[in-house]
Every structure is written in C-alpha cells, then in structure tokens.
Amino acid sequence: MSHRYKLPWWNDELRTLRNRLRKATSRYMESRTAWDKVMVQNIEDEYNAKNQESFRSYINNTQSSLKRDPSKFWSYVNSRKNVNRTPTDVSYRDVSSKSPADSANFFADFFKSVHSSDEIPPREQEFDNVPSHNLPLPLPILNDDDVLKALSAVDAAKGPGPDGIPPSLVKSCASSLAVPVKRLFNKSLRQGAFPAMWKVASITPIHKSGSTKKVENYRPISILNCLAKVLEKVVYERLYAVPPPPGLTLTINLNGGEKLALVDTWIGSATWN
C-alpha cells in the first residue's frame, strides 16, 4: 500500500533509503569504524541522487501539465510556501483570535456581513415586454446511463464536501453507485424535494491581497457535497433540453450557485405533466 507524503515528489523508494540512512548513521555513531562511515556516505549519495531525480521528474511533469491541470502547479507552489488555507492567527474589527474557533467565527461573521441576501429584488422592468407562457415541464425519469455519465465526469481532484465523501471515491465507484444513486435522484424528483443536507456547503477562506492576518482580506469559496453537484448537473442538462414554445427565446447566464438555486426551484416548484 503506497503512502501519501507531504512532499509531492516523495515516494516509497525515497522513504526506504531515508530509513536505511538513519540506521547506518546510528550504527556509525556507535562504532566509529571506517567501514560504517563509508556505508553512510554511499547510502547518503544514493539518497540525494534519487531525491534530486524525483524532484526534477516532478517539476517536468508539473510544467508539462500546467495548461491541462493548473491545480498541480498551485499545489506545488503552496507546498513550497507552506500555505495553510485556513489561517488560525487572524484579527477582525481590531480583535485578535485566541483559538481556531475564534478564527472560524471571525471568518463566518465577516463572510455573512458581505454576503447578499437570499431575497433578490425583482427587476420587473426587465420583463415588461416578455409575453406570458405556460411552461409545464415533463417529470424527468433518470436512467442508469444518465447517472453513470455524470458520476464518471466528477472531478476527482476536488475535495469532499460536508458529507466527507471524496469525489475521487464517487468517480472510481461510478459503475457500482449508478443504480442506487439513480433511485435516490428519481425519488427526489418525484417528491419535489431537494435534500436539505445537499444545500449545505463547507466554506474555505482564500487570501486575496494585503495582510494575511486580517479576515477582511479573504474571500470565501463554497465546497458542495459531490452528489448534490451530480444531481444539479443531470437536472440542469434536462432542463435546458426542454425546447421553449414558438416565438420565445430563453437565455440564462448563471454561475454555479445560481444554477443550484435554479435546480432547487425547478424540483420544488415545477408543474409536472
């Protein structure tokens, strides 16, 4: 079983060499013989050479995949900078945190203060000239292929949401999960209920600029549960597959959060045929 190491270029072979070097060094410190000293030097040379080789290989792979997968590049940068995405020594409104719980509460208070209200004021003037249409939507019945395709397309590099289920696990078990997840999704659609837990997100603070000690210099990103995003994707594609009535052109430009809100509204409020 392979280990997961802090340094991205580290591997089991380097770990074995390091352990051999430590044992050889300990043996030499006790014996002080020329033979044990030579053994230490030989193992140390082998360890350093292998470490440099692994590091160069990792750098080359990171550079070649920069355009294809930028997350690997930033993972390397953060590992060299020893970046902690959730700082614990921060201040908010001239009050310094005394514990990780204080820091979490500071971020929660600040993000809540700058977040817009869930109630978006209607801009009625934008719809004055839009004709009224009755748009009954057919109840979608998802099949195995719909769900399997969505599960297989999950980004395995993303972290888990509040439910603790990593997307990498969902993706690797897509064929086994397709049927039970399909049944769960179809029941959600039939009952017109979007599970409350799937609306919960983990918030991670990301530094923008300025001092890393000030909460005001961070912005939040939301990490949703993986299955919530899968249902969102499947329903969103089905919704856009419904053709508008003649003479009506429907154009909606949404970001991820608005897309989830649209799917939630559609599940709970649509008139099914």
PDB file of C-alpha atoms in Angstrom:
ATOM      1  CA  MET A   1       0.000   0.000   0.000  1.00  0.00           C
ATOM      2  CA  SER A   2       1.516   3.321  -1.055  1.00  0.00           C
ATOM      3  CA  HIS A   3       1.696   6.213   1.387  1.00  0.00           C
ATOM      4  CA  ARG A   4       0.611   9.789   0.839  1.00  0.00           C
ATOM      5  CA  TYR A   5       3.522  12.101   1.538  1.00  0.00           C
ATOM      6  CA  LYS A   6       3.706  15.809   2.294  1.00  0.00           C
ATOM      7  CA  LEU A   7       6.226  16.436  -0.499  1.00  0.00           C
ATOM      8  CA  PRO A   8       4.563  15.662  -3.846  1.00  0.00           C
ATOM      9  CA  TRP A   9       7.720  14.130  -5.369  1.00  0.00           C
ATOM     10  CA  TRP A  10       8.328  11.849  -2.376  1.00  0.00           C
ATOM     11  CA  ASN A  11       7.828   8.105  -2.850  1.00  0.00           C
ATOM     12  CA  ASP A  12       8.278   4.745  -1.140  1.00  0.00           C
ATOM     13  CA  GLU A  13      11.780   4.266  -2.539  1.00  0.00           C
ATOM     14  CA  LEU A  14      12.971   7.546  -1.014  1.00  0.00           C
ATOM     15  CA  ARG A  15      11.351   6.599   2.280  1.00  0.00           C
ATOM     16  CA  THR A  16      13.225   3.282   2.304  1.00  0.00           C
ATOM     17  CA  LEU A  17      16.539   4.986   1.505  1.00  0.00           C
ATOM     18  CA  ARG A  18      15.989   7.555   4.240  1.00  0.00           C
ATOM     19  CA  ASN A  19      15.339   4.794   6.786  1.00  0.00           C
ATOM     20  CA  ARG A  20      18.462   2.948   5.670  1.00  0.00           C
ATOM     21  CA  LEU A  21      20.469   6.159   6.013  1.00  0.00           C
ATOM     22  CA  ARG A  22      19.185   6.746   9.535  1.00  0.00           C
ATOM     23  CA  LYS A  23      20.058   3.204  10.605  1.00  0.00           C
ATOM     24  CA  ALA A  24      23.513   3.393   9.010  1.00  0.00           C
ATOM     25  CA  THR A  25      24.188   6.739  10.675  1.00  0.00           C
ATOM     26  CA  SER A  26      23.112   5.387  14.063  1.00  0.00           C
ATOM     27  CA  ARG A  27      25.364   2.357  13.590  1.00  0.00           C
ATOM     28  CA  TYR A  28      28.335   4.545  12.662  1.00  0.00           C
ATOM     29  CA  MET A  29      27.786   6.832  15.678  1.00  0.00           C
ATOM     30  CA  GLU A  30      28.180   3.768  17.904  1.00  0.00           C
ATOM     31  CA  SER A  31      31.060   2.024  16.122  1.00  0.00           C
ATOM     32  CA  ARG A  32      33.020   4.930  14.592  1.00  0.00           C
ATOM     33  CA  THR A  33      34.609   2.470  12.158  1.00  0.00           C
ATOM     34  CA  ALA A  34      35.820   3.451   8.687  1.00  0.00           C
ATOM     35  CA  TRP A  35      33.609   0.777   7.101  1.00  0.00           C
ATOM     36  CA  ASP A  36      30.415   2.114   8.668  1.00  0.00           C
ATOM     37  CA  LYS A  37      31.409   5.652   7.661  1.00  0.00           C
ATOM     38  CA  VAL A  38      31.775   4.559   4.031  1.00  0.00           C
ATOM     39  CA  MET A  39      28.364   2.874   4.204  1.00  0.00           C
ATOM     40  CA  VAL A  40      26.791   6.106   5.457  1.00  0.00           C
ATOM     41  CA  GLN A  41      28.386   8.113   2.646  1.00  0.00           C
ATOM     42  CA  ASN A  42      27.295   5.620  -0.024  1.00  0.00           C
ATOM     43  CA  ILE A  43      23.680   5.495   1.162  1.00  0.00           C
ATOM     44  CA  GLU A  44      23.605   9.287   1.558  1.00  0.00           C
ATOM     45  CA  ASP A  45      24.870   9.765  -2.009  1.00  0.00           C
ATOM     46  CA  GLU A  46      22.263   7.321  -3.317  1.00  0.00           C
ATOM     47  CA  TYR A  47      19.511   9.031  -1.332  1.00  0.00           C
ATOM     48  CA  ASN A  48      20.457  12.541  -2.514  1.00  0.00           C
ATOM     49  CA  ALA A  49      20.725  11.425  -6.142  1.00  0.00           C
ATOM     50  CA  LYS A  50      17.341   9.708  -6.046  1.00  0.00           C
ATOM     51  CA  ASN A  51      15.747  12.686  -4.296  1.00  0.00           C
ATOM     52  CA  GLN A  52      17.039  15.087  -6.954  1.00  0.00           C
ATOM     53  CA  GLU A  53      15.909  12.739  -9.724  1.00  0.00           C
ATOM     54  CA  SER A  54      12.385  12.510  -8.291  1.00  0.00           C
ATOM     55  CA  PHE A  55      12.235  16.270  -7.790  1.00  0.00           C
ATOM     56  CA  ARG A  56      13.318  17.004 -11.393  1.00  0.00           C
ATOM     57  CA  SER A  57      10.802  14.484 -12.703  1.00  0.00           C
ATOM     58  CA  TYR A  58       8.032  16.088 -10.665  1.00  0.00           C
ATOM     59  CA  ILE A  59       8.960  19.589 -11.871  1.00  0.00           C
ATOM     60  CA  ASN A  60       8.999  18.440 -15.503  1.00  0.00           C
ATOM     61  CA  ASN A  61       5.603  16.753 -15.140  1.00  0.00           C
ATOM     62  CA  THR A  62       4.168  19.823 -13.410  1.00  0.00           C
ATOM     63  CA  GLN A  63       5.399  22.115 -16.174  1.00  0.00           C
ATOM     64  CA  SER A  64       4.076  19.867 -18.938  1.00  0.00           C
ATOM     65  CA  SER A  65       0.630  19.643 -17.309  1.00  0.00           C
ATOM     66  CA  LEU A  66       0.370  23.347 -16.424  1.00  0.00           C
ATOM     67  CA  LYS A  67      -2.170  24.129 -19.135  1.00  0.00           C
ATOM     68  CA  ARG A  68      -4.029  20.851 -18.781  1.00  0.00           C
ATOM     69  CA  ASP A  69      -4.216  20.779 -14.971  1.00  0.00           C
ATOM     70  CA  PRO A  70      -3.209  24.078 -13.283  1.00  0.00           C
ATOM     71  CA  SER A  71      -4.166  22.681  -9.862  1.00  0.00           C
ATOM     72  CA  LYS A  72      -0.970  20.595  -9.805  1.00  0.00           C
ATOM     73  CA  PHE A  73       1.107  23.734 -10.301  1.00  0.00           C
ATOM     74  CA  TRP A  74      -0.603  25.597  -7.476  1.00  0.00           C
ATOM     75  CA  SER A  75      -0.364  22.533  -5.260  1.00  0.00           C
ATOM     76  CA  TYR A  76       3.392  22.627  -5.763  1.00  0.00           C
ATOM     77  CA  VAL A  77       3.569  26.392  -5.112  1.00  0.00           C
ATOM     78  CA  ASN A  78       1.584  26.059  -1.896  1.00  0.00           C
ATOM     79  CA  SER A  79       3.717  23.140  -0.726  1.00  0.00           C
ATOM     80  CA  ARG A  80       6.870  25.245  -1.158  1.00  0.00           C
ATOM     81  CA  LYS A  81       5.304  28.262   0.560  1.00  0.00           C
ATOM     82  CA  ASN A  82       3.888  26.100   3.380  1.00  0.00           C
ATOM     83  CA  VAL A  83       0.498  27.722   2.821  1.00  0.00           C
ATOM     84  CA  ASN A  84      -2.324  26.937   5.228  1.00  0.00           C
ATOM     85  CA  ARG A  85      -5.667  27.644   3.558  1.00  0.00           C
ATOM     86  CA  THR A  86      -7.381  28.164   6.880  1.00  0.00           C
ATOM     87  CA  PRO A  87      -5.288  30.597   8.937  1.00  0.00           C
ATOM     88  CA  THR A  88      -5.782  30.481  12.674  1.00  0.00           C
ATOM     89  CA  ASP A  89      -3.952  33.639  13.772  1.00  0.00           C
ATOM     90  CA  VAL A  90      -6.159  36.428  12.421  1.00  0.00           C
ATOM     91  CA  SER A  91      -7.971  39.567  13.519  1.00  0.00           C
ATOM     92  CA  TYR A  92     -11.374  41.046  12.737  1.00  0.00           C
ATOM     93  CA  ARG A  93     -12.532  44.540  13.688  1.00  0.00           C
ATOM     94  CA  ASP A  94      -9.321  45.044  15.687  1.00  0.00           C
ATOM     95  CA  VAL A  95      -9.930  41.915  17.772  1.00  0.00           C
ATOM     96  CA  SER A  96      -7.352  39.105  17.569  1.00  0.00           C
ATOM     97  CA  SER A  97      -8.313  35.453  17.615  1.00  0.00           C
ATOM     98  CA  LYS A  98      -7.244  33.373  20.600  1.00  0.00           C
ATOM     99  CA  SER A  99      -8.170  29.954  19.249  1.00  0.00           C
ATOM    100  CA  PRO A 100      -9.067  28.197  15.982  1.00  0.00           C
ATOM    101  CA  ALA A 101     -12.729  28.507  16.986  1.00  0.00           C
ATOM    102  CA  ASP A 102     -12.338  32.285  17.261  1.00  0.00           C
ATOM    103  CA  SER A 103     -10.799  32.407  13.783  1.00  0.00           C
ATOM    104  CA  ALA A 104     -13.625  30.320  12.304  1.00  0.00           C
ATOM    105  CA  ASN A 105     -16.216  32.597  13.906  1.00  0.00           C
ATOM    106  CA  PHE A 106     -14.405  35.703  12.630  1.00  0.00           C
ATOM    107  CA  PHE A 107     -14.498  34.377   9.071  1.00  0.00           C
ATOM    108  CA  ALA A 108     -18.152  33.361   9.448  1.00  0.00           C
ATOM    109  CA  ASP A 109     -19.143  36.808  10.733  1.00  0.00           C
ATOM    110  CA  PHE A 110     -17.238  38.625   8.000  1.00  0.00           C
ATOM    111  CA  PHE A 111     -18.472  36.480   5.119  1.00  0.00           C
ATOM    112  CA  LYS A 112     -22.033  36.783   6.422  1.00  0.00           C
ATOM    113  CA  SER A 113     -21.723  40.572   6.594  1.00  0.00           C
ATOM    114  CA  VAL A 114     -20.664  40.894   2.952  1.00  0.00           C
ATOM    115  CA  HIS A 115     -22.955  38.195   1.526  1.00  0.00           C
ATOM    116  CA  SER A 116     -26.001  39.409  -0.343  1.00  0.00           C
ATOM    117  CA  SER A 117     -29.438  38.462   0.890  1.00  0.00           C
ATOM    118  CA  ASP A 118     -31.122  35.334  -0.407  1.00  0.00           C
ATOM    119  CA  GLU A 119     -34.072  37.511  -1.387  1.00  0.00           C
ATOM    120  CA  ILE A 120     -33.097  39.055  -4.723  1.00  0.00           C
ATOM    121  CA  PRO A 121     -35.295  42.088  -5.518  1.00  0.00           C
ATOM    122  CA  PRO A 122     -37.241  41.517  -8.738  1.00  0.00           C
ATOM    123  CA  ARG A 123     -36.344  43.737 -11.658  1.00  0.00           C
ATOM    124  CA  GLU A 124     -39.831  43.920 -13.116  1.00  0.00           C
ATOM    125  CA  GLN A 125     -38.900  46.421 -15.807  1.00  0.00           C
ATOM    126  CA  GLU A 126     -36.791  43.732 -17.474  1.00  0.00           C
ATOM    127  CA  PHE A 127     -39.874  41.563 -18.007  1.00  0.00           C
ATOM    128  CA  ASP A 128     -42.392  44.208 -19.110  1.00  0.00           C
ATOM    129  CA  ASN A 129     -42.213  43.164 -22.757  1.00  0.00           C
ATOM    130  CA  VAL A 130     -41.905  39.414 -22.217  1.00  0.00           C
ATOM    131  CA  PRO A 131     -45.073  37.521 -23.223  1.00  0.00           C
ATOM    132  CA  SER A 132     -46.646  35.187 -20.705  1.00  0.00           C
ATOM    133  CA  HIS A 133     -46.249  31.465 -21.407  1.00  0.00           C
ATOM    134  CA  ASN A 134     -47.334  28.360 -19.593  1.00  0.00           C
ATOM    135  CA  LEU A 135     -44.266  26.126 -19.467  1.00  0.00           C
ATOM    136  CA  PRO A 136     -45.248  22.767 -17.956  1.00  0.00           C
ATOM    137  CA  LEU A 137     -42.120  20.661 -17.583  1.00  0.00           C
ATOM    138  CA  PRO A 138     -42.143  16.897 -18.026  1.00  0.00           C
ATOM    139  CA  LEU A 139     -41.128  14.907 -14.971  1.00  0.00           C
ATOM    140  CA  PRO A 140     -37.667  13.571 -15.814  1.00  0.00           C
ATOM    141  CA  ILE A 141     -37.060   9.903 -15.162  1.00  0.00           C
ATOM    142  CA  LEU A 142     -33.316   9.417 -14.975  1.00  0.00           C
ATOM    143  CA  ASN A 143     -31.839   6.187 -16.263  1.00  0.00           C
ATOM    144  CA  ASP A 144     -28.642   4.341 -15.407  1.00  0.00           C
ATOM    145  CA  ASP A 145     -26.711   5.930 -18.271  1.00  0.00           C
ATOM    146  CA  ASP A 146     -27.667   9.473 -17.222  1.00  0.00           C
ATOM    147  CA  VAL A 147     -26.320   8.983 -13.732  1.00  0.00           C
ATOM    148  CA  LEU A 148     -23.316   6.874 -14.731  1.00  0.00           C
ATOM    149  CA  LYS A 149     -22.205   9.547 -17.192  1.00  0.00           C
ATOM    150  CA  ALA A 150     -22.492  12.269 -14.545  1.00  0.00           C
ATOM    151  CA  LEU A 151     -20.714  10.214 -11.871  1.00  0.00           C
ATOM    152  CA  SER A 152     -17.892   9.358 -14.267  1.00  0.00           C
ATOM    153  CA  ALA A 153     -17.440  13.045 -15.107  1.00  0.00           C
ATOM    154  CA  VAL A 154     -16.862  14.055 -11.465  1.00  0.00           C
ATOM    155  CA  ASP A 155     -13.621  15.980 -10.919  1.00  0.00           C
ATOM    156  CA  ALA A 156     -11.601  13.591  -8.755  1.00  0.00           C
ATOM    157  CA  ALA A 157      -9.136  16.354  -7.849  1.00  0.00           C
ATOM    158  CA  LYS A 158     -11.745  18.230  -5.821  1.00  0.00           C
ATOM    159  CA  GLY A 159     -12.048  17.846  -2.067  1.00  0.00           C
ATOM    160  CA  PRO A 160     -15.027  16.375  -0.203  1.00  0.00           C
ATOM    161  CA  GLY A 161     -17.973  18.465   0.919  1.00  0.00           C
ATOM    162  CA  PRO A 162     -19.589  18.488   4.378  1.00  0.00           C
ATOM    163  CA  ASP A 163     -20.660  14.843   3.969  1.00  0.00           C
ATOM    164  CA  GLY A 164     -16.994  13.778   3.832  1.00  0.00           C
ATOM    165  CA  ILE A 165     -17.424  11.744   0.626  1.00  0.00           C
ATOM    166  CA  PRO A 166     -14.435  12.445  -1.669  1.00  0.00           C
ATOM    167  CA  PRO A 167     -15.251  12.900  -5.381  1.00  0.00           C
ATOM    168  CA  SER A 168     -12.384  10.526  -6.213  1.00  0.00           C
ATOM    169  CA  LEU A 169     -14.295   7.723  -4.454  1.00  0.00           C
ATOM    170  CA  VAL A 170     -17.532   8.587  -6.267  1.00  0.00           C
ATOM    171  CA  LYS A 171     -15.751   8.616  -9.620  1.00  0.00           C
ATOM    172  CA  SER A 172     -13.882   5.349  -9.061  1.00  0.00           C
ATOM    173  CA  CYS A 173     -17.085   3.592  -7.907  1.00  0.00           C
ATOM    174  CA  ALA A 174     -19.334   5.164 -10.554  1.00  0.00           C
ATOM    175  CA  SER A 175     -20.461   1.860 -12.076  1.00  0.00           C
ATOM    176  CA  SER A 176     -21.459   0.457  -8.663  1.00  0.00           C
ATOM    177  CA  LEU A 177     -23.141   3.664  -7.499  1.00  0.00           C
ATOM    178  CA  ALA A 178     -25.112   4.428 -10.667  1.00  0.00           C
ATOM    179  CA  VAL A 179     -28.206   2.337  -9.832  1.00  0.00           C
ATOM    180  CA  PRO A 180     -28.691   3.301  -6.142  1.00  0.00           C
ATOM    181  CA  VAL A 181     -27.911   6.955  -6.859  1.00  0.00           C
ATOM    182  CA  LYS A 182     -30.366   6.917  -9.782  1.00  0.00           C
ATOM    183  CA  ARG A 183     -33.101   5.639  -7.450  1.00  0.00           C
ATOM    184  CA  LEU A 184     -32.271   8.329  -4.901  1.00  0.00           C
ATOM    185  CA  PHE A 185     -32.344  11.076  -7.547  1.00  0.00           C
ATOM    186  CA  ASN A 186     -35.621   9.876  -9.067  1.00  0.00           C
ATOM    187  CA  LYS A 187     -37.265   9.772  -5.640  1.00  0.00           C
ATOM    188  CA  SER A 188     -36.088  13.335  -5.012  1.00  0.00           C
ATOM    189  CA  LEU A 189     -37.613  14.431  -8.310  1.00  0.00           C
ATOM    190  CA  ARG A 190     -40.897  12.557  -7.783  1.00  0.00           C
ATOM    191  CA  GLN A 191     -41.391  14.039  -4.327  1.00  0.00           C
ATOM    192  CA  GLY A 192     -40.262  17.507  -5.394  1.00  0.00           C
ATOM    193  CA  ALA A 193     -37.766  17.635  -2.524  1.00  0.00           C
ATOM    194  CA  PHE A 194     -34.123  18.680  -2.648  1.00  0.00           C
ATOM    195  CA  PRO A 195     -32.427  17.213   0.472  1.00  0.00           C
ATOM    196  CA  ALA A 196     -31.512  19.961   2.929  1.00  0.00           C
ATOM    197  CA  MET A 197     -28.092  18.398   3.567  1.00  0.00           C
ATOM    198  CA  TRP A 198     -27.222  18.809  -0.099  1.00  0.00           C
ATOM    199  CA  LYS A 199     -27.687  22.570   0.234  1.00  0.00           C
ATOM    200  CA  VAL A 200     -25.026  22.766   2.952  1.00  0.00           C
ATOM    201  CA  ALA A 201     -21.508  23.760   1.884  1.00  0.00           C
ATOM    202  CA  SER A 202     -18.098  23.935   3.519  1.00  0.00           C
ATOM    203  CA  ILE A 203     -16.603  27.423   3.327  1.00  0.00           C
ATOM    204  CA  THR A 204     -12.868  27.853   2.768  1.00  0.00           C
ATOM    205  CA  PRO A 205     -11.244  31.310   3.049  1.00  0.00           C
ATOM    206  CA  ILE A 206      -8.946  32.256   0.165  1.00  0.00           C
ATOM    207  CA  HIS A 207      -6.483  35.116   0.586  1.00  0.00           C
ATOM    208  CA  LYS A 208      -6.910  37.966  -1.930  1.00  0.00           C
ATOM    209  CA  SER A 209      -4.234  40.551  -1.133  1.00  0.00           C
ATOM    210  CA  GLY A 210      -2.782  42.528   1.741  1.00  0.00           C
ATOM    211  CA  SER A 211      -2.045  41.179   5.199  1.00  0.00           C
ATOM    212  CA  THR A 212      -2.812  37.501   5.746  1.00  0.00           C
ATOM    213  CA  LYS A 213      -3.673  38.340   9.359  1.00  0.00           C
ATOM    214  CA  LYS A 214      -6.806  40.345   8.512  1.00  0.00           C
ATOM    215  CA  VAL A 215     -10.044  38.488   7.879  1.00  0.00           C
ATOM    216  CA  GLU A 216     -11.220  41.285   5.576  1.00  0.00           C
ATOM    217  CA  ASN A 217      -8.518  40.312   3.061  1.00  0.00           C
ATOM    218  CA  TYR A 218     -10.109  36.936   2.310  1.00  0.00           C
ATOM    219  CA  ARG A 219     -12.923  35.744   0.072  1.00  0.00           C
ATOM    220  CA  PRO A 220     -14.959  32.557   0.570  1.00  0.00           C
ATOM    221  CA  ILE A 221     -15.313  29.575  -1.722  1.00  0.00           C
ATOM    222  CA  SER A 222     -18.064  27.009  -1.203  1.00  0.00           C
ATOM    223  CA  ILE A 223     -17.445  23.275  -1.427  1.00  0.00           C
ATOM    224  CA  LEU A 224     -20.692  21.396  -2.026  1.00  0.00           C
ATOM    225  CA  ASN A 225     -21.392  17.735  -1.467  1.00  0.00           C
ATOM    226  CA  CYS A 226     -20.439  15.684  -4.506  1.00  0.00           C
ATOM    227  CA  LEU A 227     -23.836  14.033  -5.053  1.00  0.00           C
ATOM    228  CA  ALA A 228     -25.561  17.415  -4.873  1.00  0.00           C
ATOM    229  CA  LYS A 229     -23.425  18.621  -7.773  1.00  0.00           C
ATOM    230  CA  VAL A 230     -24.121  15.427  -9.726  1.00  0.00           C
ATOM    231  CA  LEU A 231     -27.896  15.874  -9.355  1.00  0.00           C
ATOM    232  CA  GLU A 232     -27.503  19.539 -10.258  1.00  0.00           C
ATOM    233  CA  LYS A 233     -25.670  18.624 -13.455  1.00  0.00           C
ATOM    234  CA  VAL A 234     -28.163  15.959 -14.553  1.00  0.00           C
ATOM    235  CA  VAL A 235     -31.252  18.109 -13.899  1.00  0.00           C
ATOM    236  CA  TYR A 236     -29.652  21.210 -15.378  1.00  0.00           C
ATOM    237  CA  GLU A 237     -28.978  19.392 -18.654  1.00  0.00           C
ATOM    238  CA  ARG A 238     -32.529  18.023 -18.727  1.00  0.00           C
ATOM    239  CA  LEU A 239     -33.957  21.488 -18.059  1.00  0.00           C
ATOM    240  CA  TYR A 240     -32.072  23.026 -20.948  1.00  0.00           C
ATOM    241  CA  ALA A 241     -33.128  20.166 -23.203  1.00  0.00           C
ATOM    242  CA  VAL A 242     -36.778  21.276 -22.924  1.00  0.00           C
ATOM    243  CA  PRO A 243     -37.483  23.417 -26.031  1.00  0.00           C
ATOM    244  CA  PRO A 244     -39.184  26.780 -25.429  1.00  0.00           C
ATOM    245  CA  PRO A 245     -42.526  27.452 -27.124  1.00  0.00           C
ATOM    246  CA  PRO A 246     -42.523  29.075 -30.590  1.00  0.00           C
ATOM    247  CA  GLY A 247     -41.552  32.719 -30.560  1.00  0.00           C
ATOM    248  CA  LEU A 248     -39.858  32.585 -27.148  1.00  0.00           C
ATOM    249  CA  THR A 249     -36.091  32.633 -26.812  1.00  0.00           C
ATOM    250  CA  LEU A 250     -34.814  31.772 -23.342  1.00  0.00           C
ATOM    251  CA  THR A 251     -31.287  32.857 -22.456  1.00  0.00           C
ATOM    252  CA  ILE A 252     -29.996  32.410 -18.920  1.00  0.00           C
ATOM    253  CA  ASN A 253     -26.435  33.091 -17.815  1.00  0.00           C
ATOM    254  CA  LEU A 254     -25.804  31.515 -14.427  1.00  0.00           C
ATOM    255  CA  ASN A 255     -22.864  30.815 -12.186  1.00  0.00           C
ATOM    256  CA  GLY A 256     -22.631  27.660 -10.083  1.00  0.00           C
ATOM    257  CA  GLY A 257     -24.587  28.945  -7.084  1.00  0.00           C
ATOM    258  CA  GLU A 258     -27.399  30.315  -9.229  1.00  0.00           C
ATOM    259  CA  LYS A 259     -27.514  27.062 -11.150  1.00  0.00           C
ATOM    260  CA  LEU A 260     -28.040  25.136  -7.928  1.00  0.00           C
ATOM    261  CA  ALA A 261     -30.756  27.583  -6.874  1.00  0.00           C
ATOM    262  CA  LEU A 262     -32.457  27.163 -10.246  1.00  0.00           C
ATOM    263  CA  VAL A 263     -32.371  23.374  -9.946  1.00  0.00           C
ATOM    264  CA  ASP A 264     -33.719  23.543  -6.393  1.00  0.00           C
ATOM    265  CA  THR A 265     -36.553  25.832  -7.500  1.00  0.00           C
ATOM    266  CA  TRP A 266     -37.311  23.637 -10.501  1.00  0.00           C
ATOM    267  CA  ILE A 267     -37.523  20.493  -8.389  1.00  0.00           C
ATOM    268  CA  GLY A 268     -39.760  22.071  -5.770  1.00  0.00           C
ATOM    269  CA  SER A 269     -41.984  24.351  -7.854  1.00  0.00           C
ATOM    270  CA  ALA A 270     -42.348  22.943 -11.355  1.00  0.00           C
ATOM    271  CA  THR A 271     -45.716  21.829 -12.671  1.00  0.00           C
ATOM    272  CA  TRP A 272     -45.272  18.245 -13.790  1.00  0.00           C
ATOM    273  CA  ASN A 273     -47.154  16.697 -16.701  1.00  0.00           C
TER     274      ASN A 273
END
